[in-house]
Short mmCIF file of C-alpha atoms in Angstrom, two decimals:
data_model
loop_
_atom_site.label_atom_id
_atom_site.label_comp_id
_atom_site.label_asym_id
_atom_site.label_seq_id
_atom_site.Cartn_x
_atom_site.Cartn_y
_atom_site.Cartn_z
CA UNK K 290 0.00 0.00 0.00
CA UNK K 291 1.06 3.20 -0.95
CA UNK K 292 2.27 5.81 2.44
CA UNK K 293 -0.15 8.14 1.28
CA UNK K 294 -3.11 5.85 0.99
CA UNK K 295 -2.71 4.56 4.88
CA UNK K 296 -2.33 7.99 6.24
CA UNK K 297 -5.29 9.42 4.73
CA UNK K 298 -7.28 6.45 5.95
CA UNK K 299 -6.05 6.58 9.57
CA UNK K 300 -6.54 10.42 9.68
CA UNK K 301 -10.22 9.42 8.86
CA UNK K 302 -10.69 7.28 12.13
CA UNK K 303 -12.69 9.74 14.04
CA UNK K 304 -14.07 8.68 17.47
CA UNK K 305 -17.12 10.55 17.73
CA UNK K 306 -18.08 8.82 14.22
CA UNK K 307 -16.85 5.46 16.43
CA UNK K 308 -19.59 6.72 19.32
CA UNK K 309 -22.03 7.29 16.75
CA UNK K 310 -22.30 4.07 15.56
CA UNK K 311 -21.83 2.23 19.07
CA UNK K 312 -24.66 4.90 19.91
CA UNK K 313 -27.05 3.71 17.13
CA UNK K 314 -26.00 0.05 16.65
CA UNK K 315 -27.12 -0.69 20.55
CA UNK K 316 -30.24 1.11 20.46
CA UNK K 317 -31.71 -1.26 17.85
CA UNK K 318 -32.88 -4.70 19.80
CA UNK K 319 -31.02 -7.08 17.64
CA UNK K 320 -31.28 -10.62 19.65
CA UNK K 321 -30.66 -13.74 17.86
CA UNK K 322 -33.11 -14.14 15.29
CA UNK K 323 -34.26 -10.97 14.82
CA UNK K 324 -31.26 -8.62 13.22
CA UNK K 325 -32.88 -7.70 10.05
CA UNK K 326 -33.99 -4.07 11.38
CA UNK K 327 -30.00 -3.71 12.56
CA UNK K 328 -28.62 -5.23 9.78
CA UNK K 329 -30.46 -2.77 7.34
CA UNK K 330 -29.26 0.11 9.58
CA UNK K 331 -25.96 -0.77 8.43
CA UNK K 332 -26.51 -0.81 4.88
CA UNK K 333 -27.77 2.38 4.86
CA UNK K 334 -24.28 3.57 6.94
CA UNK K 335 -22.23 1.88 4.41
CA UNK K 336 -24.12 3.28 1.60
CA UNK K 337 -24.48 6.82 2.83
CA UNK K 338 -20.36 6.67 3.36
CA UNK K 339 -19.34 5.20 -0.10
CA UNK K 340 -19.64 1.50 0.35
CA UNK K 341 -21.67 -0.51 -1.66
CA UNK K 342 -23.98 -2.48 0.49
CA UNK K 343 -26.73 -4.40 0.38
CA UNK K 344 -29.35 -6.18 2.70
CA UNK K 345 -28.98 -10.09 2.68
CA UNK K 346 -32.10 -11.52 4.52
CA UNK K 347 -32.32 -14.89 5.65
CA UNK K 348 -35.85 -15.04 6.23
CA UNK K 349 -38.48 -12.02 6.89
CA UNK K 350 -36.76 -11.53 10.48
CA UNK K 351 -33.05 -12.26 9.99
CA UNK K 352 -30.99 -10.70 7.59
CA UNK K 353 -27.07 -9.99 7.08
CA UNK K 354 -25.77 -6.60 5.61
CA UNK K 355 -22.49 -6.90 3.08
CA UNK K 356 -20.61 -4.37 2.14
CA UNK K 357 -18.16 -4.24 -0.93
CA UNK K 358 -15.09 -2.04 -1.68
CA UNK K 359 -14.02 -3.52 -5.39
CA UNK K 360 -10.55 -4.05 -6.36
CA UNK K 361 -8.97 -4.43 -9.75
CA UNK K 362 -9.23 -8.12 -9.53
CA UNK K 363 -5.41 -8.65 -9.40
CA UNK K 364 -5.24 -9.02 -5.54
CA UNK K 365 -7.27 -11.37 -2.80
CA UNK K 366 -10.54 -10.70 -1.83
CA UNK K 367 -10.92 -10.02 2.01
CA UNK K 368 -13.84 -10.47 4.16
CA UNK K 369 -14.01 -8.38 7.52
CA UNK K 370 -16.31 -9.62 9.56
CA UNK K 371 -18.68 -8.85 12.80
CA UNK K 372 -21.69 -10.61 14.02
CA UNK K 373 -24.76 -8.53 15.10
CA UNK K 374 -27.04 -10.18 17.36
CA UNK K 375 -26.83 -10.20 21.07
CA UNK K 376 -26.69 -12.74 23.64
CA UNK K 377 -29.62 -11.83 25.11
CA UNK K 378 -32.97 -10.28 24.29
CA UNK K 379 -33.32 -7.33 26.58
CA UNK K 380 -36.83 -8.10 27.32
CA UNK K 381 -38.18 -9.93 30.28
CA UNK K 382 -37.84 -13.19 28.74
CA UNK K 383 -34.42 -12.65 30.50
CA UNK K 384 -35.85 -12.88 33.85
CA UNK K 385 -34.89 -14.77 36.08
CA UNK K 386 -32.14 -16.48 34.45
CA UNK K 387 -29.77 -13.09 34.17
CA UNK K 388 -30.66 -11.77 37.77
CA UNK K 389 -33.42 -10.76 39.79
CA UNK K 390 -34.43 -7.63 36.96
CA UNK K 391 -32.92 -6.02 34.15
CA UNK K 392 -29.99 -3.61 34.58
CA UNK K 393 -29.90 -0.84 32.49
CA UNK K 394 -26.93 -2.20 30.67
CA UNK K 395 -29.04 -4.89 29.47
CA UNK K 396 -31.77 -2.98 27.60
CA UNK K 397 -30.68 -2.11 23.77
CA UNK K 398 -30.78 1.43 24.85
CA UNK K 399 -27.26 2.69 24.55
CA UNK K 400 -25.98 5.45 27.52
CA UNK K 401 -22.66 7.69 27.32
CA UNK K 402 -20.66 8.14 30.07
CA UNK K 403 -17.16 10.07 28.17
CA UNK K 404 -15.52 7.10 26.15
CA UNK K 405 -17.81 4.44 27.33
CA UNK K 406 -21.19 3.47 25.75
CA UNK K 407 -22.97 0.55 27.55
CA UNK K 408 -26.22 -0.84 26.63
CA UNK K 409 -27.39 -4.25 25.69
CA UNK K 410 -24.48 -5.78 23.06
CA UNK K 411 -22.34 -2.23 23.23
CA UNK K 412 -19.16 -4.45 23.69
CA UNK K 413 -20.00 -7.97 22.29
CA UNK K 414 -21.01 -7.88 19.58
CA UNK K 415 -21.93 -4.37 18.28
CA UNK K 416 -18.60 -2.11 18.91
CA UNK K 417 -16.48 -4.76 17.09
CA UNK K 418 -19.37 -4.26 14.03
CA UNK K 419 -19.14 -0.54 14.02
CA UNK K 420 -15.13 -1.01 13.98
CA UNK K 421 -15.81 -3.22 11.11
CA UNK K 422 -18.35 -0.84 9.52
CA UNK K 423 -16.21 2.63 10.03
CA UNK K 424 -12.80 0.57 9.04
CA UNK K 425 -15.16 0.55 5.66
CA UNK K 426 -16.12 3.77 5.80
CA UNK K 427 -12.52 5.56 6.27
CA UNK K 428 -11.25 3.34 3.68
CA UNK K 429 -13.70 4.12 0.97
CA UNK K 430 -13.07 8.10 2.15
CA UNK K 431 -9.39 7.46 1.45
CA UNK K 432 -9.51 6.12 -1.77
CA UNK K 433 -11.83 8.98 -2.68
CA UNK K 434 -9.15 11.31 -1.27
CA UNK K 435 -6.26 9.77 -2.98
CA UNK K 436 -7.41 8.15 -6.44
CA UNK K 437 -6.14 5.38 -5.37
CA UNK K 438 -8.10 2.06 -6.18
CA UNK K 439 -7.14 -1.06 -4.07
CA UNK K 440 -6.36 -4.49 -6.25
CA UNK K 441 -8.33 -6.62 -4.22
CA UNK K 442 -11.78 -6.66 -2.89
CA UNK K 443 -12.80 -5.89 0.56
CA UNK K 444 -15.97 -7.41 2.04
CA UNK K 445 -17.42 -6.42 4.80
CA UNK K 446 -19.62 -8.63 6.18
CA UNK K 447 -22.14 -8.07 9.19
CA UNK K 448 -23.71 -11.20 10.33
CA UNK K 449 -26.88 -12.76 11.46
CA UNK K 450 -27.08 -15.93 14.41
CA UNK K 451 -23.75 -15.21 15.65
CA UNK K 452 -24.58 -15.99 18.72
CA UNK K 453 -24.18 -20.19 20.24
CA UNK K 454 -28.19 -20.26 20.51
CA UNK K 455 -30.60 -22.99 18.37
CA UNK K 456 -34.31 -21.47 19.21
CA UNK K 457 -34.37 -18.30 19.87
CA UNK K 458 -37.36 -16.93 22.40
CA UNK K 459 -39.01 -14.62 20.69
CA UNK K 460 -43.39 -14.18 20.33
CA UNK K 461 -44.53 -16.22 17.69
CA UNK K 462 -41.05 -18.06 16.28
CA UNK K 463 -41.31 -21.62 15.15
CA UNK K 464 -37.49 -21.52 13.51
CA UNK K 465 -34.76 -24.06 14.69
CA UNK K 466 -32.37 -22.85 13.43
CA UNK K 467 -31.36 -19.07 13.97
CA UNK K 468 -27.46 -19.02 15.70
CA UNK K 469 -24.51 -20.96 15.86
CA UNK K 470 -22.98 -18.99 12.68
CA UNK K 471 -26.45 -19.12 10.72
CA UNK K 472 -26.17 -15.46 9.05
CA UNK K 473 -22.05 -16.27 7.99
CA UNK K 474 -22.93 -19.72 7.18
CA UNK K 475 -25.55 -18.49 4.39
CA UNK K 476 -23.23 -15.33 3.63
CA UNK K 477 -20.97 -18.24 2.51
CA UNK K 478 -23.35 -19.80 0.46
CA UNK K 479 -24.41 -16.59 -0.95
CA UNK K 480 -22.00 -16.07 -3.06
CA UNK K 481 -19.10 -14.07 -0.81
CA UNK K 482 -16.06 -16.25 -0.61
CA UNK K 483 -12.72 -14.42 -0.01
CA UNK K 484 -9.29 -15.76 0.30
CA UNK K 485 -8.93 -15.03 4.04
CA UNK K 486 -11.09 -13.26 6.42
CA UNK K 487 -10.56 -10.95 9.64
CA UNK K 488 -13.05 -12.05 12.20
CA UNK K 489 -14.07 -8.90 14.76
CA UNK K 490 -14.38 -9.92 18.55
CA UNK K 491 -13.07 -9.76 21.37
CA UNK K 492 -9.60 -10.33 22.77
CA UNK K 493 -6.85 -7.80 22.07
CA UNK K 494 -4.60 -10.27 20.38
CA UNK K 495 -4.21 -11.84 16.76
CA UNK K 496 -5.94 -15.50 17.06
CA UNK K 497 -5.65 -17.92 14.77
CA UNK K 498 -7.61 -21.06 16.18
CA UNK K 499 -10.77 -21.50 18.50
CA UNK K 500 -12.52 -23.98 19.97
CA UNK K 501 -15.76 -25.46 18.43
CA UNK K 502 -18.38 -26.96 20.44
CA UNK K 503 -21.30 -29.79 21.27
CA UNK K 504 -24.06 -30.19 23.05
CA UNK K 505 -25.77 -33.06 25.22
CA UNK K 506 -28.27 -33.91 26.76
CA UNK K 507 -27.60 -36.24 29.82
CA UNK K 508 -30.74 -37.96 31.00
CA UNK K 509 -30.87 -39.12 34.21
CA UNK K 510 -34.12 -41.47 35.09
CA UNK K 511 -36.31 -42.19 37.93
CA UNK K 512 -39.36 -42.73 38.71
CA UNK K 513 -42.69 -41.03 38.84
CA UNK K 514 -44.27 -41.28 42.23
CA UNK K 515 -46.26 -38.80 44.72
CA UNK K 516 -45.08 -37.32 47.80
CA UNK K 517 -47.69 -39.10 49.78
CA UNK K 518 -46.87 -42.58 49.05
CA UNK K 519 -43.34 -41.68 49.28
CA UNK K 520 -42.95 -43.64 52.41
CA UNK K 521 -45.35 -47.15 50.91
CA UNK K 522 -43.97 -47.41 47.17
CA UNK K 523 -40.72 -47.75 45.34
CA UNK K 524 -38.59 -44.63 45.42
CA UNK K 525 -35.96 -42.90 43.27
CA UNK K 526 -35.97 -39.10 42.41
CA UNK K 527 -34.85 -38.10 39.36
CA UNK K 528 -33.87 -34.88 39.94
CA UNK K 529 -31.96 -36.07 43.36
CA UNK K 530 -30.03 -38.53 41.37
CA UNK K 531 -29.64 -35.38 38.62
CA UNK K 532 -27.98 -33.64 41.04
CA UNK K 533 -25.23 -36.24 41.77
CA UNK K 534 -24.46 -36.61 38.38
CA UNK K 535 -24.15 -32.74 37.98
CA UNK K 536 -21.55 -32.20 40.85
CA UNK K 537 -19.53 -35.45 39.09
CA UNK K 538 -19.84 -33.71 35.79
CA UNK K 539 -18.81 -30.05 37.11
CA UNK K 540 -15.40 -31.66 38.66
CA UNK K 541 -15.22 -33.41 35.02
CA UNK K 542 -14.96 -30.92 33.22
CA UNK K 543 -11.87 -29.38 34.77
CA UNK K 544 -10.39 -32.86 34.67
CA UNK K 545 -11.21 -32.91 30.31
CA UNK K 546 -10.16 -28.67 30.04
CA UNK K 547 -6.71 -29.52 31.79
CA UNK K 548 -6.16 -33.06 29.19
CA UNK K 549 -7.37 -30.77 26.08
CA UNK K 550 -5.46 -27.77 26.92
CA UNK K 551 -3.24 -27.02 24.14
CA UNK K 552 -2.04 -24.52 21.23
CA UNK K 553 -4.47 -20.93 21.88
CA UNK K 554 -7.11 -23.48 23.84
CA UNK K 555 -8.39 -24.55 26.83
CA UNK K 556 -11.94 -26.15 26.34
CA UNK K 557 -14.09 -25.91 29.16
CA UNK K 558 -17.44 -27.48 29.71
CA UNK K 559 -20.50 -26.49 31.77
CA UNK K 560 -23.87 -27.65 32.45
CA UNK K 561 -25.95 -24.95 31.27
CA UNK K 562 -29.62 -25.82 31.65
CA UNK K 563 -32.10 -28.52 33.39
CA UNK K 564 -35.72 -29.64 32.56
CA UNK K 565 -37.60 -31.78 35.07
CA UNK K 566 -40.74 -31.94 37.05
CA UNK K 567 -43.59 -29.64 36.65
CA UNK K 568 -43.54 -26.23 38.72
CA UNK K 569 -47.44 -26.38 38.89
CA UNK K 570 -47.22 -29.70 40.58
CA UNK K 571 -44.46 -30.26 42.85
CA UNK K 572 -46.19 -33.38 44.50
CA UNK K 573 -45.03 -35.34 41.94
CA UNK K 574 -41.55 -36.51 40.89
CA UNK K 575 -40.82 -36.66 37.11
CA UNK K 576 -39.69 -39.51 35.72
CA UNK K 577 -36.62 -37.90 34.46
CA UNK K 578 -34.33 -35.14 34.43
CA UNK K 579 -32.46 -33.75 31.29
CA UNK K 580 -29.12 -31.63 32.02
CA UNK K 581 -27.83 -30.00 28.96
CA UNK K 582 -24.17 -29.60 28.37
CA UNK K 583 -22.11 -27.02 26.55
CA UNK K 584 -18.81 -29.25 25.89
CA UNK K 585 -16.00 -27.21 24.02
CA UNK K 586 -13.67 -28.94 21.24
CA UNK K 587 -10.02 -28.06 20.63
CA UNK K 588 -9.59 -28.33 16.78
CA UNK K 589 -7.84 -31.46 17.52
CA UNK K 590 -10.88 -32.98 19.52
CA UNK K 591 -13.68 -33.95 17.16
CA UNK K 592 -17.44 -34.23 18.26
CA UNK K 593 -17.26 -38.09 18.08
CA UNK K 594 -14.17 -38.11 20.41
CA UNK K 595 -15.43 -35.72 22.71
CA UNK K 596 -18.78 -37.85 22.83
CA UNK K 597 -16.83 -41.15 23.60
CA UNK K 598 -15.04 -39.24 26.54
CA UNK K 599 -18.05 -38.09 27.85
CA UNK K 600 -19.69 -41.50 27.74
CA UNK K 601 -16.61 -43.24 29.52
CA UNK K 602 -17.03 -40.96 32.42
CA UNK K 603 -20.61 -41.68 32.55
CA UNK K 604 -20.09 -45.03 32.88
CA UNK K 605 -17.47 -44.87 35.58
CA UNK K 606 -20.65 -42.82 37.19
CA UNK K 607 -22.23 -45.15 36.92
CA UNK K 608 -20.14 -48.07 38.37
CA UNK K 609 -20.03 -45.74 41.60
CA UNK K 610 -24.02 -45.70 41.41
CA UNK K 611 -25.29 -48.29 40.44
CA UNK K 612 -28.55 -47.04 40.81
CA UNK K 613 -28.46 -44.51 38.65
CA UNK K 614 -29.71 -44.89 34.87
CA UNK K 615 -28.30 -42.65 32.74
CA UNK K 616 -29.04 -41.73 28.73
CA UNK K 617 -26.98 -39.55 26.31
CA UNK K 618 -28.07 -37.76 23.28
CA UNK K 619 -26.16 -35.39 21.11
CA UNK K 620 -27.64 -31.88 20.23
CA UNK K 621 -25.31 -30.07 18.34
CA UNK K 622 -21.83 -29.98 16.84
CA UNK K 623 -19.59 -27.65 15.48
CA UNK K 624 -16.28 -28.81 15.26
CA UNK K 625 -12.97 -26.58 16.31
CA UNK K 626 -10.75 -25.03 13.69
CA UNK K 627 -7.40 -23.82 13.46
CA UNK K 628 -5.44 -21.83 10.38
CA UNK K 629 -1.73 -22.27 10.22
CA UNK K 630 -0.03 -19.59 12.34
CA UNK K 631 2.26 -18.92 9.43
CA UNK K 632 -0.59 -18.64 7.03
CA UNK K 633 0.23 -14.90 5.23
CA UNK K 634 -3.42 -13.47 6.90
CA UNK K 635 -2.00 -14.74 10.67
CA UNK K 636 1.61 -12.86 9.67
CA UNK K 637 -0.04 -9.77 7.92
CA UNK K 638 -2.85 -9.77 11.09
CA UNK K 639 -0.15 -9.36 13.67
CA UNK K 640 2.22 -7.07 11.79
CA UNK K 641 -0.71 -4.78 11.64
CA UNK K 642 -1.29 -5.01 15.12
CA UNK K 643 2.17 -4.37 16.25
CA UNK K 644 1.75 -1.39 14.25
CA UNK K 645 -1.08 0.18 16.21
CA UNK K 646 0.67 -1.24 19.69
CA UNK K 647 4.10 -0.56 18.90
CA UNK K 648 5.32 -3.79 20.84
CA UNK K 649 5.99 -7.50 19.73
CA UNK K 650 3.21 -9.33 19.46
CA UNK K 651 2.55 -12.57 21.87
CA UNK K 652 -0.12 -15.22 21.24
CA UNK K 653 -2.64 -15.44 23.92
CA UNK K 654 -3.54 -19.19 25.12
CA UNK K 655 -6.24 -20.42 27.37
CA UNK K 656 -9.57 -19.53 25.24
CA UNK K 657 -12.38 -21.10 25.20
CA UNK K 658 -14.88 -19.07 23.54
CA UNK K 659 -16.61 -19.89 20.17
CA UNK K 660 -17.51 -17.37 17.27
CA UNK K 661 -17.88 -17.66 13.32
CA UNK K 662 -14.26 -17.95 12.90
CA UNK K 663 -15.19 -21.83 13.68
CA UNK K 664 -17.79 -21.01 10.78
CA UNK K 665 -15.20 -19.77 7.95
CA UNK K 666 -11.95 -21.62 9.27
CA UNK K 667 -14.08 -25.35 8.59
CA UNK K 668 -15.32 -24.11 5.15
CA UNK K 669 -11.46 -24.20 4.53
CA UNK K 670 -11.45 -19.88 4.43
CA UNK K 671 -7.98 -18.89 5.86
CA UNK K 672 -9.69 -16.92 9.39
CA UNK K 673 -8.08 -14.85 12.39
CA UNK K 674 -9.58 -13.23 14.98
CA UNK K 675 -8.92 -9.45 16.82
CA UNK K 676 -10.62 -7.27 18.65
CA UNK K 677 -11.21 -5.01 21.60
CA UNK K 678 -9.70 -6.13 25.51
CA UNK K 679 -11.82 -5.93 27.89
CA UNK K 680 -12.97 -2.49 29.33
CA UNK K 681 -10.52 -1.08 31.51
CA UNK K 682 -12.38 -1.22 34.93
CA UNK K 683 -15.23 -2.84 34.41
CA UNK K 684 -15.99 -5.89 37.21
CA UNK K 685 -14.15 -9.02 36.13
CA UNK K 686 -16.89 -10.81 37.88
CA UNK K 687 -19.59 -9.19 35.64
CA UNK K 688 -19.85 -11.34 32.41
CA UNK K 689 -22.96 -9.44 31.00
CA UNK K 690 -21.12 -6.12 32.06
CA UNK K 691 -18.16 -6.74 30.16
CA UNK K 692 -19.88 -7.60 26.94
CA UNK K 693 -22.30 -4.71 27.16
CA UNK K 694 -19.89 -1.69 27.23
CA UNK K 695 -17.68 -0.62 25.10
CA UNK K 696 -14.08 1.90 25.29
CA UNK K 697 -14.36 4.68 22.30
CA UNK K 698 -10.27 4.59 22.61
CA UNK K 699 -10.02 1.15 22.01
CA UNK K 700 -12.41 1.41 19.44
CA UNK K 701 -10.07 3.39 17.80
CA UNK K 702 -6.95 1.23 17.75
CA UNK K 703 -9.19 -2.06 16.83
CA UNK K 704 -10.58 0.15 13.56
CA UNK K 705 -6.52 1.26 13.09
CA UNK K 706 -5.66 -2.27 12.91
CA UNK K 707 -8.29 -3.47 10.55
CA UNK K 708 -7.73 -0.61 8.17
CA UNK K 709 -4.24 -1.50 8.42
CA UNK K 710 -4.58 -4.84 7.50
CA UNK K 711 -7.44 -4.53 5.28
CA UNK K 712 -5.18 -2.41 2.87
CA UNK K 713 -2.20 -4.50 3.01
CA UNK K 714 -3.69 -7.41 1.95
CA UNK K 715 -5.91 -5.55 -0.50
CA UNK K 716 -3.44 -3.44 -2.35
CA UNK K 717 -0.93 -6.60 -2.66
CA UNK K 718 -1.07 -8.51 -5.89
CA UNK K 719 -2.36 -12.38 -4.63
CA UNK K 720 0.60 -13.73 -6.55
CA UNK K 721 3.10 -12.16 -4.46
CA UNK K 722 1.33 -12.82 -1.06
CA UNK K 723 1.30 -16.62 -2.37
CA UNK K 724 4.75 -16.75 -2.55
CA UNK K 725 5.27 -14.68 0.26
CA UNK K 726 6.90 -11.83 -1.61
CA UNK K 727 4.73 -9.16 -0.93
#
């Protein structure tokens, strides 16, 4: 890229456009399933700033927006990417599962307080999309500016389902199928295919593998039986015997994180939800309890692996209670991925972050959370991963805090980077990145 190109792009990184677009991207409810209203906020960003953009629906609720900077043809095509929907759906369907009520930092109505903006998603996901989204913006400014025009395309790509969620709970929806990389998934399919991608989230640090994940459900059985004949028939509680087999499970899991541990990884596992029994009717017991288990994958652990491990230690549960009748059904499974470290988007990634640190870079092990990367790295698209550390202050303690505020200074330095990579890759002929000449 040309000196003058990259400083007329990084003189275009403005924060209060930064706060603008954390401001507006959290005030639009955008929970799993329903992103289409978000996603065609974007387009209309993009487009009112230069980039061509367009609204990619997945259904009449869920949509993706792309964006498109076009090259000569002579370089790679590179796909920056964000996810847009939020964890949670800032409505009292989150009640009582996230706490008693709903903070204000859970509601998709976005506060200022100097740099930070909090409000449902202002962190995780939706600052990393407006990084992607201005990155876009300054870029398209700059070659305006300049006359330059980049060899390469860039693709910017704002996603749908990003989120690890199957049904979402929304009024009315009958879909199955809504997260776990839904929106980049069809994106894929759709017709954008680059020759790398730059995924947007968080974690101040270049990765280039995550874990993937699967679900079970464990089963434990009983027997259904009243309270009042408790003491004159046959007994055995399914949700006692549930319990056991959670507190085995929990200690499990650290036992199967410390064996897996390995390259950027360190899969955890948790039991997430339980079913069992009826709340109107407590003078029953059920005849069986489901747990369901979130079980991360190392890309060198695949779903059937991590299935026969799990099923091993069940059994040894089961040798220690004999009693106990146990069942095990998989739910989902989306396997780990990794892109070689050496791969020219892992080398370009960290040079440009160097750039905007000015210090060495150093990998950063020990993660265990999922995101589309998974999606693009297993459709065999060359994918890394940066983003924005966590919020200087904010309550380690606090997950939903930390993913629903965002730094306007950081968002700064995570657009830098982008824009930094984004135009060395793009204005580099794809023959000399190949042979590692450019």
């Amino acid at each position: 890229m040309t000196t003058d190109l990259l400083a007329a792009a990084v003189a275009r990184i403005d924060p209060a456009r930064l706060r603008e677009l954390a401001v507006g991207m959290t005030s639009i409810p955008s929970p799993t399933g329903d992103e289409s209203a978000l996603a065609g906020y974007a387009v209309a960003e993009l487009s009112r700033h230069g980039v061509a953009a367009r609204l990619q629906p997945l259904d009449e609720r869920q949509a993706n927006a792309v964006g498109r900077i076009r090259g000569s043809g002579s370089g790679p095509v590179l796909l920056l990417y964000a996810p847009i929907d939020t964890l949670t759906t800032g409505t009292a369907a989150d009640v009582p599962a996230i706490g008693a009520t709903l903070r204000s930092d859970m509601l998709a109505t976005a506060r200022v307080d100097g740099d930070l903006v909090t409000g449902l998603g202002a962190g995780n996901p939706k600052g990393h999309a407006a990084c992607v989204t201005a990155a876009a913006e300054v870029i398209a400014g700059a070659l305006q500016d300049t006359g330059e025009r980049l060899q390469g395309d860039l693709v910017i790509g704002l996603g749908a389902g990003g989120m690890p969620i199957n049904s979402p709970v929304l009024p009315g929806d009958t879909r199955c199928h809504t997260g776990q990389g839904a929106g980049c998934s069809f994106l894929l399919e759709q017709g954008v295919w680059p020759d790398a991608a730059v995924v947007a989230k968080p974690g101040w640090s270049v990765s280039w593998e995550e874990v993937g994940l699967a679900w079970f459900d464990v089963t434990v059985h009983g027997r259904h039986t009243y309270v009042g004949s408790r003491h004159k028939m046959p007994y055995r509680n399914a949700i006692a015997a549930a319990g056991v087999v959670v507190q085995r499970l929990e200690d499990w899991f650290e036992e199967y994180a410390a064996r897996h541990t390995d390259g950027l990884v360190s899969p955890q596992g948790i039991v997430g939800a339980i079913a069992g029994g009826w709340l109107r009717m407590p003078a029953v017991t059920p005849a069986s309890c489901t747990l369901r288990i979130d079980l991360r994958l190392s890309p060198r652990t695949s779903p059937a692996q991590a299935r026969r491990e799990l099923l091993g230690f069940l059994d040894t549960v089961k040798a220690e209670h004999p009693d106990l009748d146990i069942d095990v059904e998989p739910v989902l499974a989306i396997p780990g991925a990794t892109t070689d470290r050496d791969h020219w988007i892992a080398r370009r990634a960290r040079h440009a972050w160097e750039a905007v640190e000015g210090g060495r870079h150093a990998d950063v092990p020990g993660m265990s959370g999922a995101t589309d990367a998974t999606i693009l790295r297993n459709r065999g698209i060359p994918t890394v991963r940066v983003g924005m550390p966590k919020v200087p202050g904010a309550p380690s303690e606090d997950f939903q805090l930390g993913m629903n505020t965002v730094d306007v200074g950081e968002m700064a330095r995570l657009t830098a980077c982008l824009v930094r990579l984004a135009l060395d890759v793009c204005t580099t002929p794809l023959a000399e990145i190949e042979e590692g000449t450019g």
